[in-house]
Each structure stands twice: as structure tokens, then as C-alpha cells.
PDB file of C-alpha atoms and ligand atoms in Angstrom:
ATOM      1  CA  MET A   2      98.165 -72.284 148.763  1.00  0.00           C
ATOM      2  CA  ALA A   3      97.718 -71.677 152.246  1.00  0.00           C
ATOM      3  CA  GLU A   4      96.727 -75.361 153.514  1.00  0.00           C
ATOM      4  CA  ALA A   5      97.196 -78.324 152.739  1.00  0.00           C
ATOM      5  CA  PRO A   6      95.769 -79.327 148.819  1.00  0.00           C
ATOM      6  CA  LEU A   7      92.375 -80.578 149.178  1.00  0.00           C
ATOM      7  CA  ARG A   8      92.488 -82.631 146.859  1.00  0.00           C
ATOM      8  CA  ILE A   9      95.107 -84.769 145.011  1.00  0.00           C
ATOM      9  CA  VAL A  10      95.145 -86.527 141.637  1.00  0.00           C
ATOM     10  CA  LEU A  11      97.769 -88.886 141.281  1.00  0.00           C
ATOM     11  CA  VAL A  12      99.101 -89.104 137.051  1.00  0.00           C
ATOM     12  CA  GLY A  13     100.936 -91.409 135.150  1.00  0.00           C
ATOM     13  CA  PHE A  14     101.474 -94.831 133.021  1.00  0.00           C
ATOM     14  CA  MET A  15      99.890 -97.898 134.109  1.00  0.00           C
ATOM     15  CA  GLY A  16     101.940 -99.788 136.860  1.00  0.00           C
ATOM     16  CA  SER A  17     103.297 -96.701 138.076  1.00  0.00           C
ATOM     17  CA  GLY A  18     101.591 -97.720 141.603  1.00  0.00           C
ATOM     18  CA  LYS A  19      98.571 -95.107 141.386  1.00  0.00           C
ATOM     19  CA  SER A  20      96.347 -97.049 143.358  1.00  0.00           C
ATOM     20  CA  SER A  21      98.362 -98.797 145.801  1.00  0.00           C
ATOM     21  CA  VAL A  22     100.209 -95.698 146.627  1.00  0.00           C
ATOM     22  CA  GLY A  23      96.888 -93.610 147.053  1.00  0.00           C
ATOM     23  CA  ARG A  24      95.469 -95.445 149.340  1.00  0.00           C
ATOM     24  CA  GLU A  25      98.700 -95.357 151.875  1.00  0.00           C
ATOM     25  CA  LEU A  26      98.890 -91.538 151.054  1.00  0.00           C
ATOM     26  CA  ALA A  27      94.974 -91.041 151.937  1.00  0.00           C
ATOM     27  CA  ARG A  28      95.480 -93.288 155.324  1.00  0.00           C
ATOM     28  CA  ARG A  29      98.552 -90.368 156.042  1.00  0.00           C
ATOM     29  CA  LEU A  30      96.834 -87.611 155.321  1.00  0.00           C
ATOM     30  CA  GLY A  31      93.080 -88.595 156.462  1.00  0.00           C
ATOM     31  CA  TYR A  32      91.444 -88.293 153.552  1.00  0.00           C
ATOM     32  CA  ARG A  33      89.276 -90.696 151.886  1.00  0.00           C
ATOM     33  CA  PHE A  34      90.222 -92.988 148.606  1.00  0.00           C
ATOM     34  CA  GLU A  35      89.217 -92.856 144.665  1.00  0.00           C
ATOM     35  CA  ASP A  36      89.829 -95.144 141.977  1.00  0.00           C
ATOM     36  CA  MET A  37      88.567 -93.736 138.918  1.00  0.00           C
ATOM     37  CA  ASP A  38      88.460 -97.205 137.267  1.00  0.00           C
ATOM     38  CA  ARG A  39      86.458 -98.411 139.813  1.00  0.00           C
ATOM     39  CA  ARG A  40      83.845 -95.330 140.231  1.00  0.00           C
ATOM     40  CA  ILE A  41      83.356 -96.084 136.373  1.00  0.00           C
ATOM     41  CA  GLU A  42      83.014 -99.950 136.983  1.00  0.00           C
ATOM     42  CA  ARG A  43      80.285 -99.118 140.209  1.00  0.00           C
ATOM     43  CA  ARG A  44      78.490 -96.617 137.399  1.00  0.00           C
ATOM     44  CA  LEU A  45      78.523 -99.010 134.957  1.00  0.00           C
ATOM     45  CA  GLY A  46      78.433-101.846 136.190  1.00  0.00           C
ATOM     46  CA  ARG A  47      81.262-102.972 134.263  1.00  0.00           C
ATOM     47  CA  SER A  48      85.068-103.794 133.817  1.00  0.00           C
ATOM     48  CA  ILE A  49      87.137-101.730 132.032  1.00  0.00           C
ATOM     49  CA  ALA A  50      88.411-104.018 130.844  1.00  0.00           C
ATOM     50  CA  SER A  51      84.652-105.314 128.679  1.00  0.00           C
ATOM     51  CA  ILE A  52      83.686-101.262 128.510  1.00  0.00           C
ATOM     52  CA  PHE A  53      87.354-101.228 125.587  1.00  0.00           C
ATOM     53  CA  GLU A  54      86.241-104.657 123.892  1.00  0.00           C
ATOM     54  CA  GLU A  55      82.547-103.906 123.746  1.00  0.00           C
ATOM     55  CA  GLN A  56      82.240-100.065 123.113  1.00  0.00           C
ATOM     56  CA  GLY A  57      86.215 -99.021 122.066  1.00  0.00           C
ATOM     57  CA  GLU A  58      88.677 -96.683 123.131  1.00  0.00           C
ATOM     58  CA  GLU A  59      86.542 -93.471 122.260  1.00  0.00           C
ATOM     59  CA  ALA A  60      83.701 -94.556 124.470  1.00  0.00           C
ATOM     60  CA  PHE A  61      85.879 -95.261 127.832  1.00  0.00           C
ATOM     61  CA  ARG A  62      87.693 -92.055 127.429  1.00  0.00           C
ATOM     62  CA  ALA A  63      84.002 -90.162 127.017  1.00  0.00           C
ATOM     63  CA  GLU A  64      83.432 -92.129 130.643  1.00  0.00           C
ATOM     64  CA  GLU A  65      86.803 -91.180 131.676  1.00  0.00           C
ATOM     65  CA  TYR A  66      86.299 -87.767 131.387  1.00  0.00           C
ATOM     66  CA  ARG A  67      82.428 -87.488 132.686  1.00  0.00           C
ATOM     67  CA  GLU A  68      84.041 -88.748 135.630  1.00  0.00           C
ATOM     68  CA  ALA A  69      86.876 -86.516 136.038  1.00  0.00           C
ATOM     69  CA  ALA A  70      84.349 -84.004 135.668  1.00  0.00           C
ATOM     70  CA  SER A  71      82.171 -85.912 138.803  1.00  0.00           C
ATOM     71  CA  LEU A  72      85.296 -85.613 140.993  1.00  0.00           C
ATOM     72  CA  ALA A  73      85.409 -81.251 140.705  1.00  0.00           C
ATOM     73  CA  GLY A  74      84.246 -81.113 144.104  1.00  0.00           C
ATOM     74  CA  LEU A  75      85.451 -83.253 145.918  1.00  0.00           C
ATOM     75  CA  GLU A  76      87.556 -82.779 148.719  1.00  0.00           C
ATOM     76  CA  GLY A  77      89.573 -84.585 151.295  1.00  0.00           C
ATOM     77  CA  ALA A  78      90.388 -86.775 149.091  1.00  0.00           C
ATOM     78  CA  VAL A  79      93.090 -88.663 147.111  1.00  0.00           C
ATOM     79  CA  VAL A  80      92.174 -89.624 143.969  1.00  0.00           C
ATOM     80  CA  ALA A  81      93.741 -92.009 141.341  1.00  0.00           C
ATOM     81  CA  THR A  82      93.243 -91.531 137.858  1.00  0.00           C
ATOM     82  CA  GLY A  83      94.022 -94.257 135.105  1.00  0.00           C
ATOM     83  CA  GLY A  84      96.983 -93.952 133.138  1.00  0.00           C
ATOM     84  CA  GLY A  85      95.422 -91.982 129.599  1.00  0.00           C
ATOM     85  CA  ALA A  86      93.538 -89.813 131.612  1.00  0.00           C
ATOM     86  CA  PHE A  87      95.786 -87.484 132.125  1.00  0.00           C
ATOM     87  CA  ALA A  88      97.010 -87.058 128.379  1.00  0.00           C
ATOM     88  CA  GLN A  89      93.359 -86.387 127.203  1.00  0.00           C
ATOM     89  CA  ALA A  90      93.266 -82.748 127.392  1.00  0.00           C
ATOM     90  CA  LYS A  91      89.762 -81.817 128.301  1.00  0.00           C
ATOM     91  CA  THR A  92      90.007 -84.710 131.325  1.00  0.00           C
ATOM     92  CA  ARG A  93      93.252 -83.438 132.326  1.00  0.00           C
ATOM     93  CA  ASP A  94      92.119 -79.638 132.813  1.00  0.00           C
ATOM     94  CA  ALA A  95      88.912 -81.422 134.793  1.00  0.00           C
ATOM     95  CA  LEU A  96      91.380 -83.386 136.699  1.00  0.00           C
ATOM     96  CA  SER A  97      93.800 -79.819 137.340  1.00  0.00           C
ATOM     97  CA  LYS A  98      91.153 -77.800 138.124  1.00  0.00           C
ATOM     98  CA  GLY A  99      91.424 -77.187 142.182  1.00  0.00           C
ATOM     99  CA  ALA A 100      93.768 -79.906 142.684  1.00  0.00           C
ATOM    100  CA  LEU A 101      96.930 -80.519 143.119  1.00  0.00           C
ATOM    101  CA  THR A 102      98.212 -82.812 140.693  1.00  0.00           C
ATOM    102  CA  ILE A 103     101.209 -85.234 141.035  1.00  0.00           C
ATOM    103  CA  TRP A 104     103.737 -88.171 138.263  1.00  0.00           C
ATOM    104  CA  LEU A 105     104.547 -91.162 139.857  1.00  0.00           C
ATOM    105  CA  ARG A 106     107.248 -91.703 137.186  1.00  0.00           C
ATOM    106  CA  CYS A 107     108.684 -94.915 136.644  1.00  0.00           C
ATOM    107  CA  ASP A 108     111.014 -97.328 134.652  1.00  0.00           C
ATOM    108  CA  LEU A 109     109.412 -98.803 132.313  1.00  0.00           C
ATOM    109  CA  GLU A 110     110.604-101.965 133.474  1.00  0.00           C
ATOM    110  CA  ALA A 111     109.479-101.934 137.204  1.00  0.00           C
ATOM    111  CA  MET A 112     106.208-101.269 135.583  1.00  0.00           C
ATOM    112  CA  ARG A 113     106.171-104.363 133.575  1.00  0.00           C
ATOM    113  CA  ARG A 114     106.909-106.352 136.414  1.00  0.00           C
ATOM    114  CA  ARG A 115     104.396-105.117 138.607  1.00  0.00           C
ATOM    115  CA  LEU A 116     101.135-105.317 135.407  1.00  0.00           C
ATOM    116  CA  PRO A 117      99.245-108.864 135.763  1.00  0.00           C
ATOM    117  CA  ALA A 118      99.708-110.067 132.063  1.00  0.00           C
ATOM    118  CA  ASP A 119      95.682-111.106 133.230  1.00  0.00           C
ATOM    119  CA  GLY A 120      94.188-108.972 130.456  1.00  0.00           C
ATOM    120  CA  THR A 121      92.723-106.678 133.070  1.00  0.00           C
ATOM    121  CA  ARG A 122      94.706-103.672 131.378  1.00  0.00           C
ATOM    122  CA  PRO A 123      93.313-103.376 127.401  1.00  0.00           C
ATOM    123  CA  LEU A 124      96.347-100.854 126.282  1.00  0.00           C
ATOM    124  CA  ALA A 125      99.443-102.988 128.141  1.00  0.00           C
ATOM    125  CA  GLY A 126     100.837-104.828 125.599  1.00  0.00           C
ATOM    126  CA  ASN A 127     104.417-106.133 124.789  1.00  0.00           C
ATOM    127  CA  HIS A 128     107.129-103.637 125.586  1.00  0.00           C
ATOM    128  CA  VAL A 129     107.090-101.751 122.339  1.00  0.00           C
ATOM    129  CA  ILE A 130     104.054-101.022 122.456  1.00  0.00           C
ATOM    130  CA  MET A 131     104.713 -99.587 126.067  1.00  0.00           C
ATOM    131  CA  GLN A 132     107.321 -97.829 125.573  1.00  0.00           C
ATOM    132  CA  ALA A 133     105.629 -95.694 122.343  1.00  0.00           C
ATOM    133  CA  LEU A 134     102.612 -95.586 124.493  1.00  0.00           C
ATOM    134  CA  LEU A 135     104.722 -93.840 127.020  1.00  0.00           C
ATOM    135  CA  ALA A 136     106.736 -91.612 125.253  1.00  0.00           C
ATOM    136  CA  GLN A 137     103.618 -90.709 123.962  1.00  0.00           C
ATOM    137  CA  ARG A 138     102.211 -89.656 127.372  1.00  0.00           C
ATOM    138  CA  GLU A 139     105.173 -88.311 129.283  1.00  0.00           C
ATOM    139  CA  PRO A 140     104.676 -84.398 127.494  1.00  0.00           C
ATOM    140  CA  SER A 141     101.511 -84.796 129.503  1.00  0.00           C
ATOM    141  CA  TYR A 142     102.936 -86.582 132.435  1.00  0.00           C
ATOM    142  CA  ARG A 143     105.094 -83.375 133.176  1.00  0.00           C
ATOM    143  CA  LEU A 144     102.170 -80.911 133.341  1.00  0.00           C
ATOM    144  CA  ALA A 145     101.313 -82.263 136.487  1.00  0.00           C
ATOM    145  CA  ASP A 146     102.839 -79.554 139.756  1.00  0.00           C
ATOM    146  CA  ILE A 147     104.800 -82.173 141.467  1.00  0.00           C
ATOM    147  CA  THR A 148     107.130 -85.521 139.951  1.00  0.00           C
ATOM    148  CA  VAL A 149     108.184 -88.335 142.103  1.00  0.00           C
ATOM    149  CA  ASP A 150     110.120 -90.893 141.320  1.00  0.00           C
ATOM    150  CA  ALA A 151     108.134 -93.865 142.164  1.00  0.00           C
ATOM    151  CA  SER A 152     110.104 -97.150 140.638  1.00  0.00           C
ATOM    152  CA  GLU A 153     111.805 -98.186 144.022  1.00  0.00           C
ATOM    153  CA  GLY A 154     110.529 -98.953 147.515  1.00  0.00           C
ATOM    154  CA  THR A 155     107.410-100.100 148.844  1.00  0.00           C
ATOM    155  CA  PRO A 156     104.099 -98.062 148.160  1.00  0.00           C
ATOM    156  CA  ALA A 157     103.846 -96.733 151.821  1.00  0.00           C
ATOM    157  CA  GLU A 158     107.761 -95.962 151.353  1.00  0.00           C
ATOM    158  CA  VAL A 159     106.303 -93.682 148.265  1.00  0.00           C
ATOM    159  CA  ALA A 160     103.905 -92.191 149.701  1.00  0.00           C
ATOM    160  CA  LYS A 161     105.919 -91.289 152.135  1.00  0.00           C
ATOM    161  CA  ARG A 162     107.934 -89.320 149.773  1.00  0.00           C
ATOM    162  CA  VAL A 163     105.088 -88.034 148.183  1.00  0.00           C
ATOM    163  CA  ALA A 164     103.680 -86.303 151.371  1.00  0.00           C
ATOM    164  CA  HIS A 165     106.956 -84.440 152.115  1.00  0.00           C
ATOM    165  CA  LEU A 166     106.971 -82.901 148.791  1.00  0.00           C
ATOM    166  CA  ILE A 167     103.510 -81.976 149.145  1.00  0.00           C
ATOM    167  CA  GLU A 168     104.664 -80.291 153.073  1.00  0.00           C
ATOM    168  CA  GLN A 169     107.446 -78.494 151.399  1.00  0.00           C
ATOM    169  CA  ARG A 170     105.451 -77.215 148.683  1.00  0.00           C
ATOM    170  CA  THR A 171     102.980 -76.190 151.205  1.00  0.00           C
ATOM    171  CA  THR A 172     105.035 -74.459 153.474  1.00  0.00           C
ATOM    172  CA  GLU A 173     106.742 -73.107 150.932  1.00  0.00           C
ATOM    173  CA  SER A 174     103.846 -71.419 149.472  1.00  0.00           C
ATOM    174  CA  ARG A 175     102.746 -70.194 152.923  1.00  0.00           C
ATOM    175  CA  HIS A 176     106.155 -67.994 153.171  1.00  0.00           C
ATOM    176  CA  THR A 177     105.502 -66.635 149.955  1.00  0.00           C
ATOM    177  CA  ASP A 178     101.749 -65.762 150.720  1.00  0.00           C
ATOM    178  CA  ARG A 179     102.779 -63.579 153.171  1.00  0.00           C
TER     179      ARG A 179
HETATM  180  C1  S3P B  12      94.289 -96.976 130.377  1.00  0.00           C
HETATM  181  C2  S3P B  12      94.962 -97.682 131.887  1.00  0.00           C
HETATM  182  C3  S3P B  12      94.171 -98.215 133.238  1.00  0.00           C
HETATM  183  C4  S3P B  12      92.807 -98.289 132.324  1.00  0.00           C
HETATM  184  C5  S3P B  12      92.304 -98.539 131.381  1.00  0.00           C
HETATM  185  C6  S3P B  12      93.179 -97.338 130.288  1.00  0.00           C
HETATM  186  C7  S3P B  12      95.349 -96.689 129.838  1.00  0.00           C
HETATM  187  O1  S3P B  12      94.166 -97.510 134.136  1.00  0.00           O
HETATM  188  O2  S3P B  12      92.286 -97.127 132.744  1.00  0.00           O
HETATM  189  O3  S3P B  12      92.632 -99.807 130.997  1.00  0.00           O
HETATM  190  O4  S3P B  12      94.889 -96.404 128.542  1.00  0.00           O
HETATM  191  O5  S3P B  12      96.829 -96.289 130.213  1.00  0.00           O
HETATM  192  P1  S3P B  12      95.531 -97.521 135.196  1.00  0.00           P
HETATM  193  O6  S3P B  12      96.205 -97.053 134.850  1.00  0.00           O
HETATM  194  O7  S3P B  12      95.287 -97.458 136.491  1.00  0.00           O
HETATM  195  O8  S3P B  12      96.403 -99.691 135.224  1.00  0.00           O
END
């Protein structure tokens, strides 16, 4: 990869800051920002919570895969994924194809503090449930190309760190490409 990646995909647990950091990162790079969950909601005309409630998680995961596949041709974009997307093998493959994937790693406590208790995230239960879900998903998040610590700092600060790591990686691969 000699130039800046055409698509950057942010992965990680609920509350790790994928959407807020993604928006800042897109602004820095002059890319457009896409949020997978918001795209699903727009396409189906209903909220994520109501999809879970009325059709169940499996139906949501199918829509999530469909959305990931539809992003494949997108260029010049930063994509924020839902917290479970990268833990589904098929969806992860679709998201990874032709993209640079970035895991926003974050302390569980920091993520819990950021999550509103408004019922918009059906899988954000109590501490024990979230801890178990995180442990189950971490091996998948680790498969991302780059890991960034997102526990501290504003979204703009984290986006700056991400941009630096992308720059570093792009420069390094330019050297090895020669
Ligand atoms: C989910 C995370 C949510 C959303 C859905 C399921 C998960 O996205 O996709 O509620 O399985 O962790 P955020 O990570 O943006 O909260």
C-alpha cells in the first residue's frame, strides 16, 4: 500500500468512541464519514433497538453483514462499525477487504461511562455481562491491522493518534515497497 488507505474501518466495543473518533478522523483526512448502524437504520426505517426487539439478534447480524458488503466499493471514507460487527467472521471479512482496520481499544470502565442508559444498545447490560462479551470479542478485535488506545483523551485527540499511526504505516510501507 503506497498511498493513504481508501477506506478506514474503526472496530471495537460499544462506547469505545468509534463514531465520535470516526467523525473527527474523517474531518482530518478530508474523507466522508459513514456509520454502519445509522445506515442500517436509514435503510430499514427503524431503530437498532426495535430490530433487536422485533426480529432478534440474528436478523440484525444478517442486516449488518449486508451493510458491510455494500460498503466494499466505498472510497475516501472512514467507517464506524457496530460493536459486534467485527466479531462475526463473514462480516469481518467483508469489512476488511481493501480497507485498513483499526481497533479502538478501551478500558471497560471508560466504555461504561460513555454509554447512555437509554436502551439504544440492547446488548449493553450490567458490568458482568459486558465483561463477558468483551472477553469473547477481544480475539476478533485483535485481528485489526492497527490497535490504538482510546481509553483517554477527547475524540479529536484519539483521532490525531490514529492519523499518526496511519501516516507511520503508510510511510513504512512506502519504504518497503521500493
Ligand atoms: C452492538 C453494538 C451497537 C449496535 C448494536 C449491537 C454489539 O453498536 O451495533 O446495538 O453487538 O456490541 P455500538 O458499538 O456503536 O454501540
